[in-house]
Amino acid sequence: MRKKILLVEDDAELVELLTFNLKKAGFAIGTAADGIEAIKKARSVGPDLVLLDIMLPELDGFAVCEMLRREPATASIPIIMLTALSSELARFTGLDAGADDYITKPFNLKELVSRVEGFLKLKRGKVA
């Protein structure tokens, strides 16, 4: 069964690029364009991993991450923040909010896919 990734990003061009490449790598992709939609979809879809932008409409990625970590149904889903915010403070804030990894834009697509695969292997190892 294909692993499900929830891609939370409001840039339509980036959503298209990432969706194409992640599907090519064998993943099923769901998307959300704002923070509130992200919370709803994470609850209903139960993704295996969340790729989360920080600068989102409605609710920013830091808040989304914190909310997902507080809920038992979503607390163990790996979250990778994928953002243009590259400051040390933003990185620490993201990790303190509960993100498992923090990748800044621009990024290398192969590295992103490798990190996604790595977190999914770790998750599978914890479950087994």
CSV table of C-alpha atoms in Angstrom, one decimal:
chain,number,residue,atom,x,y,z
A,1,MET,CA,0.0,0.0,0.0
A,2,ARG,CA,1.3,3.4,-0.9
A,3,LYS,CA,2.2,5.7,1.9
A,4,LYS,CA,0.0,8.9,2.2
A,5,ILE,CA,1.6,12.3,2.5
A,6,LEU,CA,-0.3,15.4,3.4
A,7,LEU,CA,1.3,18.4,1.6
A,8,VAL,CA,0.4,21.6,3.3
A,9,GLU,CA,1.4,24.5,1.0
A,10,ASP,CA,-0.3,27.6,-0.4
A,11,ASP,CA,1.9,28.0,-3.5
A,12,ALA,CA,0.1,26.3,-6.3
A,13,GLU,CA,3.2,25.9,-8.5
A,14,LEU,CA,5.2,24.3,-5.7
A,15,VAL,CA,2.2,22.0,-4.9
A,16,GLU,CA,2.2,20.9,-8.5
A,17,LEU,CA,6.0,20.3,-8.6
A,18,LEU,CA,6.0,18.4,-5.3
A,19,THR,CA,2.9,16.3,-6.1
A,20,PHE,CA,4.4,15.2,-9.4
A,21,ASN,CA,7.7,14.2,-7.9
A,22,LEU,CA,6.3,12.5,-4.8
A,23,LYS,CA,3.8,10.6,-6.8
A,24,LYS,CA,6.7,9.5,-9.1
A,25,ALA,CA,8.5,8.3,-6.0
A,26,GLY,CA,5.5,6.1,-5.2
A,27,PHE,CA,3.5,8.2,-2.6
A,28,ALA,CA,-0.2,9.0,-2.5
A,29,ILE,CA,-0.5,12.8,-2.0
A,30,GLY,CA,-3.2,14.8,-0.4
A,31,THR,CA,-3.0,18.6,-0.2
A,32,ALA,CA,-4.2,21.5,1.9
A,33,ALA,CA,-3.7,25.2,1.1
A,34,ASP,CA,-4.2,26.6,4.6
A,35,GLY,CA,-3.7,25.7,8.2
A,36,ILE,CA,-7.3,25.0,9.1
A,37,GLU,CA,-7.7,22.7,6.1
A,38,ALA,CA,-4.5,21.0,7.1
A,39,ILE,CA,-5.8,20.1,10.6
A,40,LYS,CA,-9.1,18.8,9.1
A,41,LYS,CA,-7.4,16.7,6.5
A,42,ALA,CA,-4.8,15.3,9.0
A,43,ARG,CA,-7.7,14.2,11.2
A,44,SER,CA,-9.7,12.7,8.4
A,45,VAL,CA,-7.1,11.2,6.2
A,46,GLY,CA,-4.6,10.0,8.7
A,47,PRO,CA,-1.5,10.6,6.6
A,48,ASP,CA,1.8,8.7,7.2
A,49,LEU,CA,3.7,12.0,7.0
A,50,VAL,CA,3.0,15.7,6.8
A,51,LEU,CA,5.1,18.2,4.7
A,52,LEU,CA,4.2,21.5,6.3
A,53,ASP,CA,4.9,25.1,5.1
A,54,ILE,CA,5.0,27.7,7.9
A,55,MET,CA,3.7,30.8,6.1
A,56,LEU,CA,0.1,29.8,5.5
A,57,PRO,CA,-3.3,31.5,5.4
A,58,GLU,CA,-5.7,31.1,8.4
A,59,LEU,CA,-3.3,29.3,10.8
A,60,ASP,CA,0.5,29.2,10.4
A,61,GLY,CA,2.5,26.1,10.3
A,62,PHE,CA,3.9,26.5,13.8
A,63,ALA,CA,0.3,26.4,15.2
A,64,VAL,CA,-0.7,23.5,12.9
A,65,CYS,CA,2.3,21.5,14.1
A,66,GLU,CA,1.5,22.2,17.8
A,67,MET,CA,-2.1,21.2,17.3
A,68,LEU,CA,-1.2,18.0,15.5
A,69,ARG,CA,1.2,17.1,18.3
A,70,ARG,CA,-1.5,17.7,21.0
A,71,GLU,CA,-4.1,15.3,19.5
A,72,PRO,CA,-3.6,11.6,20.1
A,73,ALA,CA,-4.7,10.6,16.6
A,74,THR,CA,-2.1,12.8,14.9
A,75,ALA,CA,0.6,13.1,17.6
A,76,SER,CA,2.9,10.4,16.1
A,77,ILE,CA,2.7,11.5,12.4
A,78,PRO,CA,6.2,12.6,11.3
A,79,ILE,CA,6.1,16.3,10.3
A,80,ILE,CA,8.7,17.9,8.0
A,81,MET,CA,8.6,21.7,7.8
A,82,LEU,CA,9.3,22.9,4.3
A,83,THR,CA,9.7,26.7,4.4
A,84,ALA,CA,11.4,29.8,3.1
A,85,LEU,CA,12.0,30.9,6.7
A,86,SER,CA,15.7,30.1,7.2
A,87,SER,CA,16.6,32.0,10.4
A,88,GLU,CA,17.9,30.1,13.3
A,89,LEU,CA,15.0,31.3,15.4
A,90,ALA,CA,12.4,30.0,12.9
A,91,ARG,CA,14.2,26.6,12.8
A,92,PHE,CA,14.2,26.4,16.6
A,93,THR,CA,10.6,27.5,16.8
A,94,GLY,CA,9.6,24.8,14.3
A,95,LEU,CA,11.4,22.1,16.1
A,96,ASP,CA,10.1,23.3,19.5
A,97,ALA,CA,6.6,23.1,18.0
A,98,GLY,CA,7.1,19.4,17.3
A,99,ALA,CA,8.5,19.2,13.8
A,100,ASP,CA,10.7,16.2,13.2
A,101,ASP,CA,12.8,18.0,10.5
A,102,TYR,CA,13.1,21.4,9.0
A,103,ILE,CA,14.0,22.0,5.4
A,104,THR,CA,14.5,25.4,3.9
A,105,LYS,CA,13.5,26.6,0.4
A,106,PRO,CA,15.0,26.3,-2.1
A,107,PHE,CA,15.7,22.6,-1.6
A,108,ASN,CA,16.9,19.6,-3.5
A,109,LEU,CA,14.0,17.4,-4.6
A,110,LYS,CA,16.1,14.2,-4.3
A,111,GLU,CA,17.1,15.1,-0.8
A,112,LEU,CA,13.5,15.9,0.1
A,113,VAL,CA,12.3,12.5,-1.2
A,114,SER,CA,15.2,10.8,0.7
A,115,ARG,CA,14.2,12.5,3.9
A,116,VAL,CA,10.6,11.5,3.5
A,117,GLU,CA,11.5,7.9,2.8
A,118,GLY,CA,13.8,7.9,5.9
A,119,PHE,CA,11.1,9.2,8.2
A,120,LEU,CA,8.7,6.7,6.9
A,121,LYS,CA,11.2,3.9,7.5
A,122,LEU,CA,11.7,5.1,11.0
A,123,LYS,CA,8.0,5.2,11.6
A,124,ARG,CA,7.6,1.7,10.3
A,125,GLY,CA,10.4,0.5,12.6
A,126,LYS,CA,8.6,2.0,15.6
A,127,VAL,CA,5.3,0.3,14.8
A,128,ALA,CA,6.8,-3.1,14.1
